[in-house]
Tab-separated table of C-alpha atoms and ligand atoms in Angstrom:
chain	number	residue	atom	x	y	z
A	1	MET	CA	-36.387	17.290	-9.920
A	2	THR	CA	-32.892	18.318	-10.965
A	3	LYS	CA	-30.126	16.481	-9.192
A	4	ILE	CA	-27.609	18.588	-7.336
A	5	THR	CA	-24.309	17.828	-9.042
A	6	PRO	CA	-20.976	17.252	-7.324
A	7	GLN	CA	-17.646	18.746	-8.409
A	8	PRO	CA	-16.369	17.767	-11.880
A	9	GLY	CA	-14.534	14.449	-11.860
A	10	ILE	CA	-16.276	12.995	-8.807
A	11	MET	CA	-18.766	10.927	-10.814
A	12	ASP	CA	-15.850	9.449	-12.818
A	13	ILE	CA	-14.496	7.815	-9.665
A	14	GLU	CA	-14.858	4.066	-9.608
A	15	LEU	CA	-15.675	2.801	-6.131
A	16	TYR	CA	-12.710	1.222	-4.357
A	17	GLN	CA	-13.167	-2.534	-4.029
A	18	GLY	CA	-11.799	-3.921	-0.789
A	19	GLY	CA	-10.754	-7.543	-0.296
A	20	ALA	CA	-13.587	-9.984	0.416
A	21	ALA	CA	-13.935	-11.104	4.037
A	22	HIS	CA	-16.879	-13.558	3.879
A	23	VAL	CA	-18.132	-16.421	1.768
A	24	ASP	CA	-21.802	-17.346	2.036
A	25	GLY	CA	-22.226	-20.626	3.848
A	26	VAL	CA	-18.548	-21.016	4.807
A	27	ASN	CA	-17.367	-20.542	8.378
A	28	ASN	CA	-13.710	-20.055	9.249
A	29	VAL	CA	-12.573	-18.456	6.022
A	30	VAL	CA	-8.876	-17.846	5.494
A	31	LYS	CA	-8.584	-14.208	4.437
A	32	LEU	CA	-5.731	-13.715	2.006
A	33	SER	CA	-7.350	-10.849	0.119
A	34	SER	CA	-6.072	-7.640	1.745
A	35	ASN	CA	-2.339	-8.082	2.371
A	36	GLU	CA	-2.817	-8.153	6.120
A	37	ASN	CA	-0.206	-9.464	8.548
A	38	PRO	CA	-1.387	-13.001	9.466
A	39	PHE	CA	0.107	-12.599	12.952
A	40	GLY	CA	-1.771	-9.369	13.701
A	41	PRO	CA	-0.211	-6.662	15.873
A	42	SER	CA	2.458	-7.429	18.494
A	43	ASP	CA	1.381	-8.105	22.112
A	44	ALA	CA	2.970	-4.848	23.273
A	45	THR	CA	0.962	-2.953	20.654
A	46	VAL	CA	-2.314	-4.549	21.713
A	47	LYS	CA	-1.549	-3.635	25.328
A	48	ALA	CA	-0.899	-0.010	24.361
A	49	PHE	CA	-4.173	0.108	22.453
A	50	GLU	CA	-6.123	-1.372	25.372
A	51	ALA	CA	-4.615	1.141	27.781
A	52	THR	CA	-6.335	3.966	25.884
A	53	ALA	CA	-9.868	2.678	26.537
A	54	ARG	CA	-10.462	4.811	29.639
A	55	SER	CA	-9.472	8.089	28.005
A	56	LEU	CA	-11.761	7.952	25.004
A	57	HIS	CA	-13.444	11.183	26.110
A	58	ARG	CA	-10.196	13.103	25.498
A	59	TYR	CA	-9.314	14.483	22.103
A	60	PRO	CA	-6.078	13.105	20.667
A	61	SER	CA	-2.867	15.058	20.252
A	62	SER	CA	-3.126	17.205	17.165
A	63	ASP	CA	0.592	17.501	16.436
A	64	HIS	CA	1.298	13.756	16.815
A	65	LEU	CA	4.626	14.693	18.375
A	66	ALA	CA	5.191	11.452	20.304
A	67	LEU	CA	4.513	9.244	17.294
A	68	ARG	CA	6.502	11.448	14.920
A	69	THR	CA	9.424	11.369	17.359
A	70	ALA	CA	9.274	7.569	17.617
A	71	ILE	CA	9.134	7.197	13.838
A	72	ALA	CA	12.032	9.628	13.431
A	73	GLU	CA	14.195	7.826	15.995
A	74	VAL	CA	13.575	4.397	14.537
A	75	HIS	CA	14.122	5.486	10.922
A	76	ASP	CA	16.843	8.030	11.692
A	77	ILE	CA	14.945	10.844	9.994
A	78	ASP	CA	13.775	14.338	10.936
A	79	ALA	CA	10.561	14.366	13.043
A	80	ASP	CA	9.705	17.879	11.809
A	81	ARG	CA	9.321	16.534	8.315
A	82	VAL	CA	6.994	13.652	9.240
A	83	ILE	CA	3.203	13.961	8.917
A	84	CYS	CA	0.761	11.339	10.240
A	85	GLY	CA	-2.533	10.442	8.633
A	86	ALA	CA	-5.532	8.145	8.854
A	87	GLY	CA	-3.707	5.497	6.852
A	88	SER	CA	-1.302	6.395	4.083
A	89	ASP	CA	-4.493	6.773	2.020
A	90	GLU	CA	-4.991	10.093	3.766
A	91	ILE	CA	-1.462	11.284	2.954
A	92	ILE	CA	-2.100	10.392	-0.706
A	93	ALA	CA	-5.338	12.407	-0.563
A	94	PHE	CA	-3.580	15.395	1.089
A	95	LEU	CA	-0.943	15.409	-1.655
A	96	CYS	CA	-3.577	15.433	-4.411
A	97	GLN	CA	-5.718	18.016	-2.655
A	98	ALA	CA	-2.780	20.333	-2.016
A	99	TYR	CA	-0.915	20.017	-5.301
A	100	ALA	CA	-3.298	18.926	-8.060
A	101	GLY	CA	-6.503	20.542	-9.284
A	102	SER	CA	-8.456	21.179	-12.417
A	103	GLY	CA	-6.235	21.035	-15.510
A	104	ASP	CA	-3.413	19.272	-13.645
A	105	GLU	CA	-2.232	15.717	-14.235
A	106	VAL	CA	-1.387	13.004	-11.741
A	107	VAL	CA	0.719	10.192	-13.148
A	108	HIS	CA	0.501	6.617	-11.919
A	109	THR	CA	1.497	3.296	-13.411
A	110	GLU	CA	-0.684	0.797	-15.253
A	111	HIS	CA	-0.977	-1.623	-12.332
A	112	GLY	CA	-0.615	1.064	-9.644
A	113	PHE	CA	-2.635	1.351	-6.438
A	114	ALA	CA	-6.292	2.370	-6.977
A	115	MET	CA	-6.212	5.286	-4.553
A	116	TYR	CA	-3.921	7.334	-6.829
A	117	PRO	CA	-6.507	7.921	-9.577
A	118	ILE	CA	-9.330	8.099	-7.012
A	119	SER	CA	-7.604	10.839	-5.011
A	120	ALA	CA	-6.543	12.655	-8.175
A	121	ARG	CA	-10.139	12.778	-9.415
A	122	ALA	CA	-11.432	13.752	-5.977
A	123	ALA	CA	-9.148	16.793	-6.208
A	124	GLY	CA	-10.438	17.665	-9.680
A	125	ALA	CA	-7.226	16.604	-11.415
A	126	THR	CA	-6.770	14.171	-14.293
A	127	PRO	CA	-5.105	10.819	-13.621
A	128	VAL	CA	-2.684	9.679	-16.323
A	129	GLU	CA	-1.945	5.981	-16.531
A	130	VAL	CA	1.487	4.913	-17.798
A	131	SER	CA	2.300	1.440	-19.169
A	132	GLU	CA	4.525	-0.869	-17.183
A	133	CYS	CA	7.016	-3.222	-18.789
A	134	ASN	CA	6.014	-6.814	-17.959
A	135	ARG	CA	4.451	-5.713	-14.684
A	136	VAL	CA	7.444	-3.588	-13.695
A	137	THR	CA	7.464	0.222	-13.362
A	138	ASP	CA	8.993	1.783	-16.483
A	139	VAL	CA	10.837	5.011	-15.651
A	140	ASP	CA	11.315	6.029	-19.293
A	141	ALA	CA	7.593	5.639	-20.007
A	142	ILE	CA	6.779	7.771	-16.954
A	143	LEU	CA	9.193	10.501	-18.019
A	144	GLU	CA	7.670	10.495	-21.485
A	145	ALA	CA	4.190	10.948	-20.009
A	146	CYS	CA	5.240	13.986	-17.970
A	147	ASN	CA	4.624	17.522	-19.183
A	148	LYS	CA	4.001	20.985	-17.807
A	149	ARG	CA	0.639	19.909	-16.326
A	150	THR	CA	2.161	17.026	-14.319
A	151	LYS	CA	1.957	17.802	-10.598
A	152	LEU	CA	2.385	14.416	-8.940
A	153	VAL	CA	3.910	11.084	-9.928
A	154	PHE	CA	2.961	8.112	-7.738
A	155	ILE	CA	5.055	4.962	-7.615
A	156	ALA	CA	4.676	2.143	-5.129
A	157	ASN	CA	7.980	0.370	-4.580
A	158	PRO	CA	7.408	-2.536	-4.213
A	159	ASN	CA	4.193	-2.177	-6.143
A	160	ASN	CA	0.790	-3.585	-5.221
A	161	PRO	CA	-0.557	-5.847	-6.762
A	162	THR	CA	2.510	-6.884	-8.798
A	163	GLY	CA	5.005	-7.237	-5.926
A	164	THR	CA	7.783	-6.071	-8.231
A	165	MET	CA	10.182	-3.235	-7.466
A	166	ILE	CA	12.741	-1.079	-9.228
A	167	ALA	CA	16.265	-0.147	-8.121
A	168	ALA	CA	17.126	2.961	-6.115
A	169	ALA	CA	19.176	4.277	-9.046
A	170	GLU	CA	16.100	4.134	-11.284
A	171	ILE	CA	14.008	6.014	-8.743
A	172	GLU	CA	16.737	8.617	-8.448
A	173	ARG	CA	16.872	9.003	-12.237
A	174	LEU	CA	13.115	9.544	-12.225
A	175	ALA	CA	13.275	12.185	-9.476
A	176	GLN	CA	16.162	13.899	-11.243
A	177	ASN	CA	14.383	14.178	-14.571
A	178	LEU	CA	10.850	15.141	-13.558
A	179	PRO	CA	9.499	18.500	-14.687
A	180	LYS	CA	10.367	21.100	-12.064
A	181	GLN	CA	6.772	21.589	-10.830
A	182	ALA	CA	6.198	17.847	-10.198
A	183	ILE	CA	6.535	15.889	-6.955
A	184	LEU	CA	7.565	12.227	-6.932
A	185	VAL	CA	5.642	10.250	-4.320
A	186	LEU	CA	7.305	7.004	-3.272
A	187	ASP	CA	4.718	4.772	-1.681
A	188	GLY	CA	6.523	2.452	0.708
A	189	ALA	CA	3.493	0.591	2.080
A	190	TYR	CA	5.465	-2.661	1.768
A	191	ALA	CA	8.979	-1.293	2.400
A	192	GLU	CA	9.374	-3.086	5.746
A	193	TYR	CA	9.234	-6.426	3.965
A	194	ILE	CA	12.663	-5.753	2.460
A	195	GLU	CA	15.505	-5.982	4.943
A	196	GLY	CA	17.624	-2.851	5.036
A	197	TYR	CA	15.450	-0.883	2.597
A	198	ASP	CA	14.749	2.720	3.634
A	199	GLY	CA	11.699	3.130	1.372
A	200	GLY	CA	13.357	6.109	-0.283
A	201	ALA	CA	14.029	8.171	2.879
A	202	ALA	CA	17.576	8.993	1.768
A	203	LEU	CA	16.283	10.312	-1.545
A	204	VAL	CA	13.756	12.481	0.304
A	205	ASP	CA	16.665	13.922	2.299
A	206	ALA	CA	18.751	14.515	-0.815
A	207	ARG	CA	16.085	16.280	-2.873
A	208	GLU	CA	13.309	18.881	-2.725
A	209	ASN	CA	10.803	17.045	-4.933
A	210	VAL	CA	10.353	13.627	-3.306
A	211	VAL	CA	7.838	12.525	-0.659
A	212	MET	CA	7.696	9.047	0.880
A	213	THR	CA	4.510	7.497	2.292
A	214	ARG	CA	4.432	4.612	4.774
A	215	THR	CA	1.819	2.660	6.670
A	216	PHE	CA	1.132	0.798	9.900
A	217	SER	CA	-1.471	-1.333	8.088
A	218	LYS	CA	0.851	-3.980	6.692
A	219	ILE	CA	3.817	-5.357	8.644
A	220	TYR	CA	2.661	-3.712	11.887
A	221	GLY	CA	-0.719	-5.429	11.582
A	222	LEU	CA	-2.762	-2.301	12.341
A	223	GLY	CA	-4.994	-1.932	9.278
A	224	ALA	CA	-8.085	-1.449	11.425
A	225	LEU	CA	-6.583	1.523	13.261
A	226	ARG	CA	-5.833	3.626	10.163
A	227	VAL	CA	-2.357	5.054	10.718
A	228	GLY	CA	0.097	6.042	8.035
A	229	TRP	CA	2.733	8.704	7.622
A	230	GLY	CA	4.580	10.764	5.085
A	231	TYR	CA	8.146	12.096	5.011
A	232	GLY	CA	9.131	14.954	2.775
A	233	PRO	CA	10.831	18.317	2.383
A	234	LYS	CA	9.799	20.791	5.098
A	235	HIS	CA	7.969	23.086	2.663
A	236	ILE	CA	5.747	20.227	1.446
A	237	ILE	CA	4.987	18.874	4.928
A	238	ASP	CA	4.047	22.419	6.011
A	239	VAL	CA	1.610	22.614	3.098
A	240	LEU	CA	0.040	19.240	3.905
A	241	ASN	CA	-0.411	20.210	7.559
A	242	ARG	CA	-2.566	23.155	6.511
A	243	ILE	CA	-5.227	20.859	5.082
A	244	ARG	CA	-4.911	18.112	7.687
A	245	GLY	CA	-7.795	17.985	10.160
A	246	PRO	CA	-6.488	18.698	13.682
A	247	PHE	CA	-7.601	15.319	15.080
A	248	ASN	CA	-7.173	13.109	12.024
A	249	VAL	CA	-5.543	10.242	13.946
A	250	SER	CA	-7.219	8.853	17.071
A	251	ASN	CA	-5.441	8.580	20.392
A	252	SER	CA	-5.740	4.783	20.407
A	253	ALA	CA	-4.112	4.698	16.974
A	254	LEU	CA	-1.325	7.083	18.000
A	255	GLN	CA	-0.491	5.174	21.192
A	256	ALA	CA	-0.551	1.772	19.526
A	257	ALA	CA	1.514	2.914	16.541
A	258	GLU	CA	4.137	4.481	18.801
A	259	VAL	CA	4.691	1.197	20.635
A	260	ALA	CA	4.515	-0.750	17.357
A	261	VAL	CA	7.232	1.265	15.629
A	262	ARG	CA	9.567	0.865	18.604
A	263	ASP	CA	9.024	-2.910	18.535
A	264	GLN	CA	11.384	-3.632	15.649
A	265	ALA	CA	12.093	-7.168	16.896
A	266	TYR	CA	8.494	-7.967	15.987
A	267	VAL	CA	8.938	-6.400	12.542
A	268	THR	CA	12.002	-8.587	11.956
A	269	HIS	CA	10.088	-11.671	13.076
A	270	CYS	CA	7.208	-10.904	10.668
A	271	ARG	CA	9.578	-10.040	7.803
A	272	ASP	CA	11.480	-13.308	8.199
A	273	ALA	CA	8.321	-15.413	8.365
A	274	ASN	CA	6.895	-13.606	5.334
A	275	ALA	CA	10.049	-14.152	3.270
A	276	LYS	CA	10.182	-17.836	4.166
A	277	TRP	CA	6.541	-18.608	3.372
A	278	ARG	CA	6.363	-16.272	0.360
A	279	ASP	CA	9.221	-18.135	-1.280
A	280	TRP	CA	7.730	-21.480	-0.328
A	281	LEU	CA	4.325	-20.480	-1.740
A	282	ALA	CA	5.749	-19.083	-4.988
A	283	HIS	CA	7.682	-22.290	-5.479
A	284	ALA	CA	4.688	-24.507	-4.666
A	285	LEU	CA	2.428	-22.589	-7.065
A	286	GLY	CA	5.120	-22.778	-9.736
A	287	GLU	CA	5.195	-26.564	-9.329
A	288	HIS	CA	1.453	-26.553	-10.009
A	289	GLY	CA	1.976	-24.592	-13.229
A	290	VAL	CA	1.072	-21.193	-11.774
A	291	PRO	CA	3.960	-18.749	-12.286
A	292	SER	CA	4.550	-15.438	-10.500
A	293	ASP	CA	7.105	-12.633	-10.643
A	294	THR	CA	9.573	-12.466	-7.750
A	295	SER	CA	7.630	-10.651	-5.049
A	296	HIS	CA	9.244	-8.217	-2.626
A	297	ALA	CA	6.090	-7.754	-0.572
A	298	ASN	CA	3.666	-9.874	1.486
A	299	PHE	CA	1.677	-11.217	-1.440
A	300	ILE	CA	2.149	-13.102	-4.677
A	301	LEU	CA	0.598	-12.271	-8.020
A	302	ALA	CA	-0.301	-15.725	-9.331
A	303	ARG	CA	-0.717	-15.849	-13.105
A	304	PHE	CA	-3.131	-18.142	-14.923
A	305	SER	CA	-3.509	-18.894	-18.615
A	306	ASP	CA	-6.465	-16.549	-19.033
A	307	GLU	CA	-9.207	-14.670	-17.216
A	308	ASN	CA	-11.545	-17.666	-17.189
A	309	GLU	CA	-8.996	-19.862	-15.501
A	310	ALA	CA	-8.141	-17.185	-12.930
A	311	ASN	CA	-11.825	-16.690	-12.091
A	312	ALA	CA	-12.490	-20.423	-11.957
A	313	CYS	CA	-9.554	-20.873	-9.576
A	314	ASP	CA	-10.852	-18.032	-7.404
A	315	THR	CA	-14.287	-19.684	-7.291
A	316	TYR	CA	-12.719	-23.002	-6.346
A	317	LEU	CA	-10.600	-21.387	-3.622
A	318	GLN	CA	-13.716	-19.687	-2.237
A	319	SER	CA	-15.488	-23.034	-2.053
A	320	GLN	CA	-12.567	-24.166	0.112
A	321	GLY	CA	-12.929	-21.100	2.353
A	322	LEU	CA	-9.853	-19.394	0.881
A	323	LEU	CA	-10.299	-15.721	-0.021
A	324	VAL	CA	-7.823	-14.163	-2.441
A	325	ARG	CA	-8.101	-11.063	-4.622
A	326	ARG	CA	-9.192	-10.756	-8.224
A	327	VAL	CA	-7.193	-7.987	-9.868
A	328	LYS	CA	-9.041	-7.319	-13.106
A	329	GLY	CA	-9.544	-3.750	-11.879
A	330	TYR	CA	-5.737	-3.453	-11.881
A	331	LYS	CA	-5.639	-4.539	-15.521
A	332	LEU	CA	-4.492	-8.019	-14.533
A	333	PRO	CA	-7.532	-10.182	-15.408
A	334	ASN	CA	-5.442	-13.374	-15.734
A	335	ALA	CA	-4.045	-13.113	-12.220
A	336	LEU	CA	-5.024	-13.553	-8.586
A	337	ARG	CA	-3.257	-11.760	-5.765
A	338	ILE	CA	-2.644	-14.040	-2.815
A	339	THR	CA	-1.518	-12.610	0.508
A	340	VAL	CA	1.224	-14.608	2.220
A	341	GLY	CA	-0.468	-15.982	5.307
A	342	ASP	CA	0.961	-18.140	8.076
A	343	GLU	CA	2.369	-21.595	7.350
A	344	ALA	CA	-1.013	-23.345	7.558
A	345	SER	CA	-2.701	-20.880	5.163
A	346	CYS	CA	0.151	-21.083	2.666
A	347	ARG	CA	-0.034	-24.867	2.701
A	348	GLN	CA	-3.810	-24.779	2.340
A	349	VAL	CA	-3.813	-22.362	-0.589
A	350	ALA	CA	-1.012	-24.208	-2.401
A	351	HIS	CA	-2.841	-27.497	-1.895
A	352	ALA	CA	-6.132	-26.052	-3.196
A	353	VAL	CA	-4.484	-24.499	-6.272
A	354	GLY	CA	-2.873	-27.899	-6.923
A	355	GLN	CA	-6.261	-29.589	-6.691
A	356	PHE	CA	-7.787	-27.001	-9.020
A	357	LYS	CA	-5.014	-27.422	-11.585
A	358	GLY	CA	-5.370	-31.195	-11.269
A	359	GLY	CA	-8.986	-30.996	-12.376
A	360	ALA	CA	-10.990	-30.473	-9.173
A	361	ARG	CA	-13.559	-27.809	-10.069
B	401	PMP	N1	-0.317	2.121	-0.834
B	401	PMP	C1	-0.349	0.858	-1.264
B	401	PMP	C2	0.549	0.454	-2.372
B	401	PMP	C3	-1.225	-0.056	-0.669
B	401	PMP	O1	-1.270	-1.323	-1.102
B	401	PMP	C4	-2.054	0.374	0.391
B	401	PMP	C5	-3.020	-0.553	1.070
B	401	PMP	N2	-3.747	-1.389	0.289
B	401	PMP	C6	-1.982	1.712	0.774
B	401	PMP	C7	-1.098	2.551	0.145
B	401	PMP	C8	-2.889	2.316	1.817
B	401	PMP	O2	-2.730	1.768	3.041
B	401	PMP	P1	-3.280	2.441	4.363
B	401	PMP	O3	-4.209	3.548	3.975
B	401	PMP	O4	-3.940	1.350	5.094
B	401	PMP	O5	-2.067	2.985	5.054
């Protein structure tokens, strides 16, 4: 029997690999594999979520006005130019679907987030991977890769899984010099981890070709709820809204996210704890002979001497109930990405890496 074939490009998509959550035979694992907030959501957010339980028979708001207004007030941006999605993944997908198709190119960096090429292919477009310079986004290389087929350029700043970031002036130079038909997408999934950083909102306001994406999955601790948002020029947000399903974000997610974004004291608390334990962990790993680049996010990219050593360390950590992320799929076979957990998890993972390096295997 002949197989019914999907659209061109779909079979080229490599399945997204999520972070491991279980180890056979080990109870009480410490999950440091998905860049989740170790403290979870704030108490006020949990309360808001619980309060929605009795209205599950009602469809959610389709214009997300209350959440967009809260986001706009907190970030001092224009609510009419905010769009909410089922995670920022959905905003990335909308951008590809709306702006890139067959014959078009979608540029992303060598160690960029996996959903950029996946969404590009899902839309029928061709992903174009651009080299980074020692695990840092290289604006000149991106500009060189652009041409008249380039429709979207995705950059995460800070980037996952490297944790590195580039300066606002570099981003501006990139936006300034893109071909005129291309949109620069600034993925700010980890922006809240940097005090005072706007994720690129000011650049969105200053230009017509920049879109910023953000998420509630990281510092707000709401990965399970699937809420993200985008901020862009009115004409682009209007386009994205045409392909957005009317009820793409659930009521529970909308209500919880609205309370979460207004609870900036909690964000500050999580940011401070992350910075403290990230620096401690990077230092401790360094002392054990495991270097990492300065991370601006809630994880560390720990580098080993080769792929074998990285894999052996991962296996050892698993035997200790510690789950981190292999990043070979991100072209970083010698590295492991370790989410910054709470104090106890950071101490445990540093101790275990020390034992591994000291010969315990
Ligand atoms: N962008 C980057 C850089 C990410 O690391 C992630 C989460 N892994 C996302 C976007 C998507 O996050 P979400 O869909 O949960 O908002």
